[in-house]
Short mmCIF file of C-alpha atoms in Angstrom, two decimals:
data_model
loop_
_atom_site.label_atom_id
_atom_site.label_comp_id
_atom_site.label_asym_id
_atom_site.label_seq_id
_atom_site.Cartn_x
_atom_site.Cartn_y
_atom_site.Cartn_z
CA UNK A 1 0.00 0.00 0.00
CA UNK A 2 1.31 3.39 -0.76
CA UNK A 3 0.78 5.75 1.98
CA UNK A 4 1.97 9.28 2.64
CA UNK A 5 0.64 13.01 3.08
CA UNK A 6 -2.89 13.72 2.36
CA UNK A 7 -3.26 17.32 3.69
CA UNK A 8 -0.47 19.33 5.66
CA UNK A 9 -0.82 22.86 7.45
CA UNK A 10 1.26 25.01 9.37
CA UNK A 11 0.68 27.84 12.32
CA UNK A 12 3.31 30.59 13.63
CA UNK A 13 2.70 33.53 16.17
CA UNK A 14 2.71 36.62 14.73
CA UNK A 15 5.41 38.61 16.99
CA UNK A 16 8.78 38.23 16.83
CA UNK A 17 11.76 39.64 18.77
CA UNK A 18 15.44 40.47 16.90
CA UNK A 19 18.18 39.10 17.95
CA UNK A 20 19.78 42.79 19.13
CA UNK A 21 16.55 43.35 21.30
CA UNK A 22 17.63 40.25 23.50
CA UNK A 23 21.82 40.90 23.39
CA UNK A 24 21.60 44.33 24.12
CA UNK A 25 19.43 43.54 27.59
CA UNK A 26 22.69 40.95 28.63
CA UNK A 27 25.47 43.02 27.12
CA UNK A 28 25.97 40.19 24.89
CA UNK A 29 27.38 40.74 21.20
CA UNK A 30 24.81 40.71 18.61
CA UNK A 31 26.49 40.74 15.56
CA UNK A 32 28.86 37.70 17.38
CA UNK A 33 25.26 36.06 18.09
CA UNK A 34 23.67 36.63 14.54
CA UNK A 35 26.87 34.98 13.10
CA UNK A 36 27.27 31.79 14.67
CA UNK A 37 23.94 31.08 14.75
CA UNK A 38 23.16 32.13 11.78
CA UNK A 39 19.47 34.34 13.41
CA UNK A 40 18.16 36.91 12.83
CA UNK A 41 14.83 36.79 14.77
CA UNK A 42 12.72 34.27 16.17
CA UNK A 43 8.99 34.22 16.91
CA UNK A 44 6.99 34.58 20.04
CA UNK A 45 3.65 33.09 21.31
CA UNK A 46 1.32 35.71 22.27
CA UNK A 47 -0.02 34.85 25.99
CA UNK A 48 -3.17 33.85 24.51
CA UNK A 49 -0.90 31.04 22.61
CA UNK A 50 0.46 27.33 23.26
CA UNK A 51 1.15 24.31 22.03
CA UNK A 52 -2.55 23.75 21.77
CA UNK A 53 -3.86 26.79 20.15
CA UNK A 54 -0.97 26.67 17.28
CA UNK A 55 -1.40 23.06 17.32
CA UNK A 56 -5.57 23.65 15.95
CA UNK A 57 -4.92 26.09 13.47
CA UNK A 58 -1.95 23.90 11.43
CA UNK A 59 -4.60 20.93 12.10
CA UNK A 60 -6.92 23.18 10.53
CA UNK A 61 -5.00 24.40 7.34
CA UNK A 62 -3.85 20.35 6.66
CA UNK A 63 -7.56 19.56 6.43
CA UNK A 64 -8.26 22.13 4.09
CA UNK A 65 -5.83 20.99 2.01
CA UNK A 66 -6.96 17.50 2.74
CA UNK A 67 -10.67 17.93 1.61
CA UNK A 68 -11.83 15.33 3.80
CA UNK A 69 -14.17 15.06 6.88
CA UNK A 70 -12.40 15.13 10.24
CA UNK A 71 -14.45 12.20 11.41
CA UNK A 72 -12.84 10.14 8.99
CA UNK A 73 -9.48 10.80 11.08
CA UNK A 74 -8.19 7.73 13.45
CA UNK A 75 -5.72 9.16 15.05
CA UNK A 76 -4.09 12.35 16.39
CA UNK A 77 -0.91 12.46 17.74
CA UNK A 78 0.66 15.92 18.77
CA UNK A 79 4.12 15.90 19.66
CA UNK A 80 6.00 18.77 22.11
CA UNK A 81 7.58 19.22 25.04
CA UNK A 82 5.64 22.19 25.89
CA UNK A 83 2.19 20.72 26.31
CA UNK A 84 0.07 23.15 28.40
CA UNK A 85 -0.43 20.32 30.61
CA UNK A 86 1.56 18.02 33.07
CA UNK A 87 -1.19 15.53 33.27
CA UNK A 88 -4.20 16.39 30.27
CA UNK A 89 -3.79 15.85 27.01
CA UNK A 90 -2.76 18.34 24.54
CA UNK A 91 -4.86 15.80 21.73
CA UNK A 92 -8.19 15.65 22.90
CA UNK A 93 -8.58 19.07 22.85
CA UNK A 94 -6.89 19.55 19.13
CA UNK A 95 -9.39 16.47 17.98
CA UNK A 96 -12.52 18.43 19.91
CA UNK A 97 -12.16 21.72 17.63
CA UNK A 98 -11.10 19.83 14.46
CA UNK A 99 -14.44 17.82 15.13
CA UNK A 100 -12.15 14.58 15.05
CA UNK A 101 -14.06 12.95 18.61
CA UNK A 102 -15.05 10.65 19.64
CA UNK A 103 -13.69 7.27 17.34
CA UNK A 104 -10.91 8.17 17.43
CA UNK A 105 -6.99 7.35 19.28
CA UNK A 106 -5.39 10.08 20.57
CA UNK A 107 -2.01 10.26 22.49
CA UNK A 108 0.88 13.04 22.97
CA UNK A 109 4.69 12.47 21.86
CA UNK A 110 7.44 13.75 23.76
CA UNK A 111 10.92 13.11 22.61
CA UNK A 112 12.61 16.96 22.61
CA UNK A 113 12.36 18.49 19.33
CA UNK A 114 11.74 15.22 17.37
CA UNK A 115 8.30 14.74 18.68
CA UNK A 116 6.51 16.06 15.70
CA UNK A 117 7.95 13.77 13.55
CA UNK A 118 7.59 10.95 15.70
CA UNK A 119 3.84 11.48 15.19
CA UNK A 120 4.56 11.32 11.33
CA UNK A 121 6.07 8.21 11.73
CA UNK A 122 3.81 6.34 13.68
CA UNK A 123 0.69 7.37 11.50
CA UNK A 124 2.14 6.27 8.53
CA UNK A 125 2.52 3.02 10.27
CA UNK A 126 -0.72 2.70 11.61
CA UNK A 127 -2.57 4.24 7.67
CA UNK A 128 0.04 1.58 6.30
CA UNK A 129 -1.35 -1.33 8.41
CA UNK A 130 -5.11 -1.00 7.45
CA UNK A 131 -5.65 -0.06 11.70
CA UNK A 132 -6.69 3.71 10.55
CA UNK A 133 -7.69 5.47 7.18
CA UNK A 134 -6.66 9.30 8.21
CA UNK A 135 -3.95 10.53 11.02
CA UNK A 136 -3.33 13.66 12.26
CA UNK A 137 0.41 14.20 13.15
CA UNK A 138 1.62 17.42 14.46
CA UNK A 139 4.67 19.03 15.93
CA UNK A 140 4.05 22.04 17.99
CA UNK A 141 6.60 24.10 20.57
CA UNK A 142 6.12 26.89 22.66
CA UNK A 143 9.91 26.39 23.37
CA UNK A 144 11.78 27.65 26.65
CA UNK A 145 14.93 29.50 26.62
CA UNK A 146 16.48 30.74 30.20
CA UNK A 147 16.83 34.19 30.84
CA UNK A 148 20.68 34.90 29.47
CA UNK A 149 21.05 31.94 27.95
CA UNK A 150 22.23 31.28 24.55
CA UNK A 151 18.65 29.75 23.98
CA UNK A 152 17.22 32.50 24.63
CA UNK A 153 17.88 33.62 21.03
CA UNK A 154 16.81 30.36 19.41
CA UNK A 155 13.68 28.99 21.42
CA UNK A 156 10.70 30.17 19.66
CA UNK A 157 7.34 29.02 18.69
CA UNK A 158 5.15 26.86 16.14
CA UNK A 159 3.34 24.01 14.54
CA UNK A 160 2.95 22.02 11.36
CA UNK A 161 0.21 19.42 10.69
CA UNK A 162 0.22 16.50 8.42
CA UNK A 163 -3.18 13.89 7.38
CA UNK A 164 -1.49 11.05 6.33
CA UNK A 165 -3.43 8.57 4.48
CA UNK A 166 -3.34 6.29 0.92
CA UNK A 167 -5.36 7.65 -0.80
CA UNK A 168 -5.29 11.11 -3.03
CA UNK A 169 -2.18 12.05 -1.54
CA UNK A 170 -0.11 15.24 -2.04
CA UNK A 171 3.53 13.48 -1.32
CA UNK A 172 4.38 10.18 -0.85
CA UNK A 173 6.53 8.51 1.67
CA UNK A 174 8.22 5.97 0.23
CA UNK A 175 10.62 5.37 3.05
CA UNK A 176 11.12 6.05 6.85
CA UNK A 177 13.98 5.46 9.03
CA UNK A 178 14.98 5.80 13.18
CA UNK A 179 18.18 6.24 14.55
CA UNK A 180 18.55 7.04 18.70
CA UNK A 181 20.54 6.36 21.35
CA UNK A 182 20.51 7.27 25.06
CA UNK A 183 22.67 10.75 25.16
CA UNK A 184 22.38 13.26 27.47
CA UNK A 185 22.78 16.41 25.61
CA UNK A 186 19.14 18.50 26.29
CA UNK A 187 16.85 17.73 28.71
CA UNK A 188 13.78 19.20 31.42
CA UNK A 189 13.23 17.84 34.62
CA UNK A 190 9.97 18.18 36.55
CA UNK A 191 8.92 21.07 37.90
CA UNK A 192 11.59 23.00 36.08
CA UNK A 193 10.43 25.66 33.89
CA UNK A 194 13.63 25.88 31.47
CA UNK A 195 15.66 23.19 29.72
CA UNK A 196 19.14 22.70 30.75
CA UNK A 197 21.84 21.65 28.11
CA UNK A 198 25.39 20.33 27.79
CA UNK A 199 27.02 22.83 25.34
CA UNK A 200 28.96 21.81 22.74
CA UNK A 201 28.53 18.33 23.59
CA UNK A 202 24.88 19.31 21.85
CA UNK A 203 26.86 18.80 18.56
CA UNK A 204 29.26 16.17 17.43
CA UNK A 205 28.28 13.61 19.79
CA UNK A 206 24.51 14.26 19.95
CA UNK A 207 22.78 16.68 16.49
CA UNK A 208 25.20 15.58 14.24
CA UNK A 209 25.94 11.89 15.34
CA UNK A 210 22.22 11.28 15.04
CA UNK A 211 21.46 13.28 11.91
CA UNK A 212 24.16 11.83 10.21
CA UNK A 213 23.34 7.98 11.18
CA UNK A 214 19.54 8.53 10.19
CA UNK A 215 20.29 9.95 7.20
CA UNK A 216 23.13 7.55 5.94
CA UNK A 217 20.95 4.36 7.05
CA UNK A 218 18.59 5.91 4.84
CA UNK A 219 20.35 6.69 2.06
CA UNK A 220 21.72 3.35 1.59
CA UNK A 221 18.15 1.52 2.46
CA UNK A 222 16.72 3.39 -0.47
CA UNK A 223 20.05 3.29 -2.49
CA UNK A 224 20.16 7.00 -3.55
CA UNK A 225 22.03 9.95 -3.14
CA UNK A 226 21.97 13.46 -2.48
CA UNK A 227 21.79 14.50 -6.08
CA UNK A 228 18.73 12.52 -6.63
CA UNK A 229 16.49 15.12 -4.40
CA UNK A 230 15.65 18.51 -5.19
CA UNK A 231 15.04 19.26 -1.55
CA UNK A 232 16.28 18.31 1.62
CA UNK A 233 15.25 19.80 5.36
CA UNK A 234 17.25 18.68 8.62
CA UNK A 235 16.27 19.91 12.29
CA UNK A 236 17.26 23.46 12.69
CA UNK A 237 17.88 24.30 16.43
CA UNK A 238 19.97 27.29 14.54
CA UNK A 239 21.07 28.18 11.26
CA UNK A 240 24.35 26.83 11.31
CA UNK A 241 23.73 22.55 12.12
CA UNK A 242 21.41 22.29 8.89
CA UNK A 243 23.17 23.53 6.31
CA UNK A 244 26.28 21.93 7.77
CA UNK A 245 24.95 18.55 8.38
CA UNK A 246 23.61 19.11 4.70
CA UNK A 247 26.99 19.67 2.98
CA UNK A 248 28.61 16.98 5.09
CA UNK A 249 25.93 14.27 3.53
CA UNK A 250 26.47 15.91 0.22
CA UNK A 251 23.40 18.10 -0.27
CA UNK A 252 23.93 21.47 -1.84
CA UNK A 253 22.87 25.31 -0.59
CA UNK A 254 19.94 25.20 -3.34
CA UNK A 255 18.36 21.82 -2.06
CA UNK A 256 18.72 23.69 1.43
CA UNK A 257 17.54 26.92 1.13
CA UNK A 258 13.51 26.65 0.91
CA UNK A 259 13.02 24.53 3.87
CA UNK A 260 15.69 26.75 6.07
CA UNK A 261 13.36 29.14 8.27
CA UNK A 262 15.37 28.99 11.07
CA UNK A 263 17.24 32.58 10.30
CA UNK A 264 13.59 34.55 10.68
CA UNK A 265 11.99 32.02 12.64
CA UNK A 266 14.00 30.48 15.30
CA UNK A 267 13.77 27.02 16.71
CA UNK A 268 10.40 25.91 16.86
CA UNK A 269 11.72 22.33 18.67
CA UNK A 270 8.98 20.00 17.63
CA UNK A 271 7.78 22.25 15.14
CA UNK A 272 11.31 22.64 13.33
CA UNK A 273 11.83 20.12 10.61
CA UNK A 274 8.07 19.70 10.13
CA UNK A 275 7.61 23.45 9.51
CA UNK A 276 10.88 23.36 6.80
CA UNK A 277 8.84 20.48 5.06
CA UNK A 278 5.84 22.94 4.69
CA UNK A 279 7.22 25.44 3.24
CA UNK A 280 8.99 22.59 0.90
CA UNK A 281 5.76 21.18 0.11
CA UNK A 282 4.08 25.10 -0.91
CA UNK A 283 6.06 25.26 -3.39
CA UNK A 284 7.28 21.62 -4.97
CA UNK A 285 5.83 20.42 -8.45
CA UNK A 286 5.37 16.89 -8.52
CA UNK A 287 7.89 14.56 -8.60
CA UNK A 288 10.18 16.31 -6.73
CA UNK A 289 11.89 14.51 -4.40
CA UNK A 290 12.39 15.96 -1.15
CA UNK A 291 14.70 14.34 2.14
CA UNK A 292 13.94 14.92 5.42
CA UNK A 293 15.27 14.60 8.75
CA UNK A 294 14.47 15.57 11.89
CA UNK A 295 16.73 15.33 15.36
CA UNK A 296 15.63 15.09 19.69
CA UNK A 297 17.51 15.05 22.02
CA UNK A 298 18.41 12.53 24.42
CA UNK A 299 18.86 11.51 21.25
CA UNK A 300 17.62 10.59 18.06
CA UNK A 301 16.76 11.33 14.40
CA UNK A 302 13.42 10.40 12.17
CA UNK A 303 14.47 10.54 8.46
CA UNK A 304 11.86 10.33 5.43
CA UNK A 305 12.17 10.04 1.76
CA UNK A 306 8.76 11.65 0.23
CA UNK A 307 7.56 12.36 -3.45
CA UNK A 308 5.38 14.68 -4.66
CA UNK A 309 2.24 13.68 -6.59
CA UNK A 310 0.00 15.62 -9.20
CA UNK A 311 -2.79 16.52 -6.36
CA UNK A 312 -0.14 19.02 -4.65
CA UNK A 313 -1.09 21.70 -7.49
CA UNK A 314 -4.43 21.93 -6.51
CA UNK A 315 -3.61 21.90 -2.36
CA UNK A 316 -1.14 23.96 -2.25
CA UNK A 317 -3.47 27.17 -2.17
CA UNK A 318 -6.35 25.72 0.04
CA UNK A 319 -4.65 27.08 3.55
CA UNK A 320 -2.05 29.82 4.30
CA UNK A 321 1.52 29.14 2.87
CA UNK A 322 4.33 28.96 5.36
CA UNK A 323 6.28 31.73 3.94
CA UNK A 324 3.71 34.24 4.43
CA UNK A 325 2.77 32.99 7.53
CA UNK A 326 6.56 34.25 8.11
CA UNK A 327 6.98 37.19 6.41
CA UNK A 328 3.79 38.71 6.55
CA UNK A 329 1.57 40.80 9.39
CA UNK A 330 5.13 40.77 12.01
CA UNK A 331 4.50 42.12 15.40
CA UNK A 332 8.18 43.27 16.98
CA UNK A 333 8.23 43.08 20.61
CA UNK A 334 11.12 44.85 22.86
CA UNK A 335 12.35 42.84 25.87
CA UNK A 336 10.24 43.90 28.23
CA UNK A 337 6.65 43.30 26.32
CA UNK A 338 8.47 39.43 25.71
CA UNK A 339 10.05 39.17 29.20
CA UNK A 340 5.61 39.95 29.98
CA UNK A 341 4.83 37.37 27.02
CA UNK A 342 6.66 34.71 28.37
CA UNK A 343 5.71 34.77 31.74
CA UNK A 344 9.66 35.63 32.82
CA UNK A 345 7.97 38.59 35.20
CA UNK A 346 7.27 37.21 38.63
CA UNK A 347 4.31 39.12 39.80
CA UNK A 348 3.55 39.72 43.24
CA UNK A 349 0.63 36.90 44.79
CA UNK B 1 -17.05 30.06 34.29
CA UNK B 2 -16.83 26.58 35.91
CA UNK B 3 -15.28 23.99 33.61
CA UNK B 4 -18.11 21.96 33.02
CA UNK B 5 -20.10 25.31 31.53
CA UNK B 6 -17.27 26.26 29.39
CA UNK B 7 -17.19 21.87 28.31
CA UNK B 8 -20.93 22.66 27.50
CA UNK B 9 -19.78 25.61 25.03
CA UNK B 10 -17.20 23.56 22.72
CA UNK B 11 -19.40 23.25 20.08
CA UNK B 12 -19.79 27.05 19.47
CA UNK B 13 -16.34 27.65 20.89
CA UNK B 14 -14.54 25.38 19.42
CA UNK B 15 -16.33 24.38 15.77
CA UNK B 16 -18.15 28.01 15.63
CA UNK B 17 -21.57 25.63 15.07
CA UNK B 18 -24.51 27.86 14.81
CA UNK B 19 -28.52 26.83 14.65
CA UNK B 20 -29.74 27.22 11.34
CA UNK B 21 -33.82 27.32 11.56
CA UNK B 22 -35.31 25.32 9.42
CA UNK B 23 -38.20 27.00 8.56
CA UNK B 24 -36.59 30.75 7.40
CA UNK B 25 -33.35 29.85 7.02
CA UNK B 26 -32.19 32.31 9.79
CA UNK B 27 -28.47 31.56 11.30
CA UNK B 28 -28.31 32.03 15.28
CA UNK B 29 -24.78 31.92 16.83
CA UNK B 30 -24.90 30.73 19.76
CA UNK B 31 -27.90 28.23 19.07
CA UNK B 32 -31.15 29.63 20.13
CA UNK B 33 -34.12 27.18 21.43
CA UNK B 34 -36.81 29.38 19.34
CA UNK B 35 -35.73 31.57 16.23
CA UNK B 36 -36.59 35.08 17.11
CA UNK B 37 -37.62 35.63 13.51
CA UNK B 38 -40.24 32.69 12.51
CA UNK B 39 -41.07 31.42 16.03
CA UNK B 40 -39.60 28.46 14.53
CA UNK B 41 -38.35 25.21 17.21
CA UNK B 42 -36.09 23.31 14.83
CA UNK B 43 -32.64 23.79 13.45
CA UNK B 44 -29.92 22.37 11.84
CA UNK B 45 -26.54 22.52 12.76
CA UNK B 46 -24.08 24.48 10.06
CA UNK B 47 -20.13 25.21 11.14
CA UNK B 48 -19.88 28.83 10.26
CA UNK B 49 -17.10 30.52 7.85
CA UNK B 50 -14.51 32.13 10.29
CA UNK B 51 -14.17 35.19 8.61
CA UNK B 52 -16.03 38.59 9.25
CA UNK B 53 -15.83 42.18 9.67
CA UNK B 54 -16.05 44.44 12.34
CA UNK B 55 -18.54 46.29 13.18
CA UNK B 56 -17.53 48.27 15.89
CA UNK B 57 -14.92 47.98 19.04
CA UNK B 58 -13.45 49.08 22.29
CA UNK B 59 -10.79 48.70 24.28
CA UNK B 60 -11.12 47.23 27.62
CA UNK B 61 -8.63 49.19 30.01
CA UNK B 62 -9.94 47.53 33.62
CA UNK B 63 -10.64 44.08 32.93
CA UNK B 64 -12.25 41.39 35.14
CA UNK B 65 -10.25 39.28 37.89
CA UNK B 66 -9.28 36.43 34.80
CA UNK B 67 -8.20 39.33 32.30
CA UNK B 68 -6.43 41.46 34.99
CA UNK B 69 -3.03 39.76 32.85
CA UNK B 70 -4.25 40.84 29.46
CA UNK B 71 -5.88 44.37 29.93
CA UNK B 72 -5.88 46.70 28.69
CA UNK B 73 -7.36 44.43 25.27
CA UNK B 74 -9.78 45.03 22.34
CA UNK B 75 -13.27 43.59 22.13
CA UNK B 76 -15.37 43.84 18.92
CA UNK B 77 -19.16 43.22 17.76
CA UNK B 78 -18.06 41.06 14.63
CA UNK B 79 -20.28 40.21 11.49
CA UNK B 80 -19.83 36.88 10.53
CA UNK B 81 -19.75 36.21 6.98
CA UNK B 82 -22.96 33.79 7.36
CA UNK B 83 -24.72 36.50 9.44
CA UNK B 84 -24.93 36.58 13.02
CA UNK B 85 -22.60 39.18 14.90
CA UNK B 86 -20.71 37.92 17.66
CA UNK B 87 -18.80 39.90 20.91
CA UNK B 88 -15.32 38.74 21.27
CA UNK B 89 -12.12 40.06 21.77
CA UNK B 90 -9.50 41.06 19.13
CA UNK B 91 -5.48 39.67 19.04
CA UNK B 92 -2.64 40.58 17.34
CA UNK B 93 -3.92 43.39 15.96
CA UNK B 94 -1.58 46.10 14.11
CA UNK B 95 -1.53 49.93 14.75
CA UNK B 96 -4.10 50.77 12.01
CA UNK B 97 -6.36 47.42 12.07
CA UNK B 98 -8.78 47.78 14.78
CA UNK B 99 -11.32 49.97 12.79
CA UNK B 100 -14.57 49.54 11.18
CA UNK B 101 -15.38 46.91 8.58
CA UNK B 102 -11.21 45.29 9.37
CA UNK B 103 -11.62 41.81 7.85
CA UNK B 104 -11.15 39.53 10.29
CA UNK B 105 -10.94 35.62 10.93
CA UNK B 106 -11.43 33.79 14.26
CA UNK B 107 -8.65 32.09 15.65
CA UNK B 108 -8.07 29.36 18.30
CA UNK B 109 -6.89 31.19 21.40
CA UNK B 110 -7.02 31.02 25.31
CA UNK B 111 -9.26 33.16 26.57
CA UNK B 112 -8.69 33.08 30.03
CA UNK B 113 -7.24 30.47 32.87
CA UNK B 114 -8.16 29.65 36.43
CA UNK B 115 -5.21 30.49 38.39
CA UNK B 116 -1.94 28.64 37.14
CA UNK B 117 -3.10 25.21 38.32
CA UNK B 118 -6.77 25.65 36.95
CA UNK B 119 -8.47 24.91 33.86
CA UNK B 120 -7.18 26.12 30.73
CA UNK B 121 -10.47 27.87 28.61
CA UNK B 122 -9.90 27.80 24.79
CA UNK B 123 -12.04 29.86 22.65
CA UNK B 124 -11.73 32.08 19.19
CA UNK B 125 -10.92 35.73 19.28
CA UNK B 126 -10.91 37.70 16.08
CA UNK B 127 -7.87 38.63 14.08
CA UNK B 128 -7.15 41.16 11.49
CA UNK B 129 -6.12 39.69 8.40
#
C-alpha cells in the first residue's frame, strides 16, 4: 500500500523579537550572536498562545488541504515538550475543535524536538497497516529559553500538521527510518520551567551523530544519493547545524535553502523540521523529491524520503503558505513586552 | 465560568456551530431554542465561515479578575460572513487594524485560565487579516 501526506498545514505567532533586542538587555554581542547562529529573529507566542492553540490552526490548514471530513481521522498524535499540561492531554482538545471525537486514538509524543515527527512516523505506520484510514500528526513548541542563555535567542514558537493517508495524496513517503541512542545532551526535569543543556557536547556527539546515522541508514536503504532530491530539510535548532549537516551528507545550498526558516523564525523544537517540510511542500511540483530529517535530544533522528504527486497543485493554495505565515503581518516586541509574554515577570501573589 | 459550563460551550467555541432554523433559514450563533424571527423550534446545525468584519470595538482598560493579565485588550461586535454578529475580543492586531469593517478571521486562542493550576479555557478571538 502506498501511503503518505494527504493534507499538511502550518501555524506561527505573529510577533517576533530580533536578535539585538535580546543581546543588548545581557550586554551580549549581537552581531557575534547573529553569526554563529546564523538568526536573525525568532517568533513569540502571544499569551493567549500554546502548544494547543498553534497546534488547531496547522490541524486546521492540513484539512483544508486534505478535503476530507475530520471524522474520517483515526488518530491524532501531537508531539511537544511544551504541552500546556503536566497531566491532560494536549490531543483531545486539538481532535474536539477539528471535530475529530469521539472514534478516534489520541495520544501526545514527547521526545525533545523530534516529537513532531515521531507522530509522522507512527501514522504512517498505523494508515500503512489498514488499523486507521486518516492521522493527524503534528509538531508544535512553545519552546523555553532561560533568561541569558544562549537559547534564549533560538527557542521560539510553532506548529505544522500533516493527514497522512493512501489515498489522493499530495507526497508520498516511500521510506522512513529511526536512529537514537541514550545521550544526554538537552533535557527538562519536573517542575523546572527551562531546559538545561550540555554545550557543545549538543553537537558532534549528539545533532550531528544522530542526523548523520539517520540519514546515511537511509540513504543506503533506499540506495540514492543526495543529487537525486531537489530538496532536503534537517532539524534546525539554529542556522548553522542544517546547512552543515547538509553539505557533510552531500546536499547542496539550493536543495537547502527553501526549507531553512530557522534565520527569521528560530527554533520551533517539535515544530522545526516539520515546519521546513511545509514550506517545501508550498512550493514543490510533482515529482520532486524531497529528504527529510528531523533530530531530539536525548537523542535521536526520524528521516523520510517523500515524493510529490499531481494533487499538490491543486492543495497547495487551500490554507495559508508557510512563507507568508513568516513574512507577513510581524508584530516586533522589545524585551520587556516578551520578558511579559513569556511569563519571565514574577508578579507579586 | 466553571469547567463543566465552558465543556458545554465547545461546540460554538470550538467548531463556531450555529442553529440554522429550518423553517426561514435564519443563522443564530450561539444556538437559540426558538428563532426570534419565525417562532420556529427546529434547526440544523451548520459550522460557520470564520471570517467577518467588524462592526464596531473598544478597548477594555480595567478588565475582570481572569483578564487582569491581558488588559488593557480590544473587544469587537463582529459580522460573521454567514450572518450573526458575535462579541469577542480582538489579538494581534496592528496599529491601524482595529477599525470599522477590518476583515477579520477567528482564531483558536485562550481566553482566560483559572489560576496557574486551573483549567485552561480555549475559545476564538478575532484577528485582522
Amino acid at each position: 500500500m502506498t501511503v503518505g501526506i494527504v493534507g499538511y498545514g502550518a501555524h506561527l505567532p505573529r510577533h517576533r523579537i530580533k536578535v539585538e533586542e535580546i543581546a543588548k538587555v545581557w550586554g551580549a554581542d549581537a552581531p557575534s550572536y547573529k553569526k554563529g547562529l546564523e538568526l536573525r529573529e525568532k517568533s513569540v507566542p502571544a499569551p493567549d498562545q500554546d502548544v494547543i492553540t498553534l497546534a488547531v490552526e496547522a490541524a486546521r490548514n492540513a484539512l483544508a488541504r486534505a478535503q476530507i471530513g475530520a471524522q474520517e481521522i483515526g488518530a491524532v498524535y501531537v508531539g511537544s515538550e511544551s504541552h500546556p499540561y503536566a497531566v491532560k492531554p494536549t490531543g483531545t482538545v486539538v481532535a474536539e475543535a477539528i471535530g475529530a471525537v469521539p472514534n478516534c486514538h489520541c495520544a501526545d509524543f514527547e521526545f525533545a524536538c523530534k516529537a513532531g515527527s515521531e507522530a509522522m512516523f507512527v501514522c504512517t505506520g498505523l494508515v500503512k497497516s489498514g488499523y486507521i484510514k486518516y492521522g493527524l500528526a503534528i509538531g508544535a513548541d512553545t519552546s523555553q529559553g532561560a533568561p541569558g542563555d544562549a537559547l534564549e535567542y533560538s527557542a521560539s514558537a510553532g506548529a505544522a500538521a500533516y493527514i497522512m493517508g493512501s489515498e489522493n495524496l499530495v507526497a508520498t513517503i516511500d521510506l522512513q527510518h529511526s536512529f537514537m541512542t541514550d545521550t544526554p545532551d538537552f533535557w527538562r526535569r519536573e517542575y523546572q520551567h527551562y531546559p538545561q543543556h550540555a554545550g557543545r557536547y549538543t553537537g558532534e556527539p549528539a545533532y550531528f551523530k544522530h542526523t548523520l546515522g539517520a540519514s546515511k541508514a537511509l540513504l543506503e536503504k533506499s540506495g540514492m544519493k543526495p543529487a537525486d532530491f531537489d530538496f532536503a530539510v534537517f532539524h534546525q535548532p539554529n542556522g548553522k547545524f542544517p546547512m552543515r549537516v547538509g553539505k557533510m551528507l552531500g546536499f547542496k545550498r539550493e536543495q537547502l535553502e527553501t526549507g531553512w526558516l530557522v534565520p527569521l523564525l528560530g527554533n520551533t523544537y517539535s515544530g522545526a523540521s516539520p515546519l521546513g517540510l511545509t514550506a517545501i511542500l508550498d512550493i514543490a511540483k510533482p515529482g520532486n523529491k524531497i529528504f527529510m530529517c528531523s533530530y531530539g535530544s536525548g537523542s535521536g533522528s526520524d528521516a523520510f524520503i517523500l515524493t510529490v504527486t499531481d494533487r499538490i497543485r491543486e492543495a497547495q493554495d487551500r490554507a495559508v503558505k508557510t512563507r507568508k505565515l513568516l513574512d507577513e503581518n510581524k508584530i516586533y516586541l522589545e524585551y520587556g513586552e516578551y520578558a511579559k509574554f513569556r511569563k519571565k515577570i514574577l508578579k507579586a501573589e | 465560568m466553571s469547567s463543566p459550563r465552558s465543556w458545554r460551550h465547545y461546540p460554538q467555541r470550538y467548531r463556531y456551530e450555529a442553529a440554522v432554523c429550518t423553517k426561514c433559514g435564519k443563522v443564530h450563533f450561539p444556538p437559540r431554542l426558538i428563532c426570534d424571527a419565525c417562532k420556529g423550534r427546529e434547526f440544523t446545525t451548520k459550522t460557520m465561515a470564520r471570517t467577518g468584519k467588524i462592526l464596531t470595538h473598544t478597548i477594555v482598560r480595567v478588565g475582570p479578575s481572569n483578564f487582569a493579565d491581558q488588559s488593557p485588550f480590544a473587544v469587537a461586535v463582529v459580522e460573521m460572513d454567514d450572518g450573526p454578529r458575535i462579541t469577542c475580543q480582538v489579538a494581534d492586531w496592528n496599529q491601524g487594524q482595529l477599525t470599522i469593517g477590518q476583515k477579520v478571521r477567528l482564531e483558536f486562542r485562550k481566553i482566560y485560565d483559572e489560576g496557574a493550576s486551573g483549567i485552561i479555557n480555549y475559545g476564538y478571538k478575532a484577528v485582522p487579516i
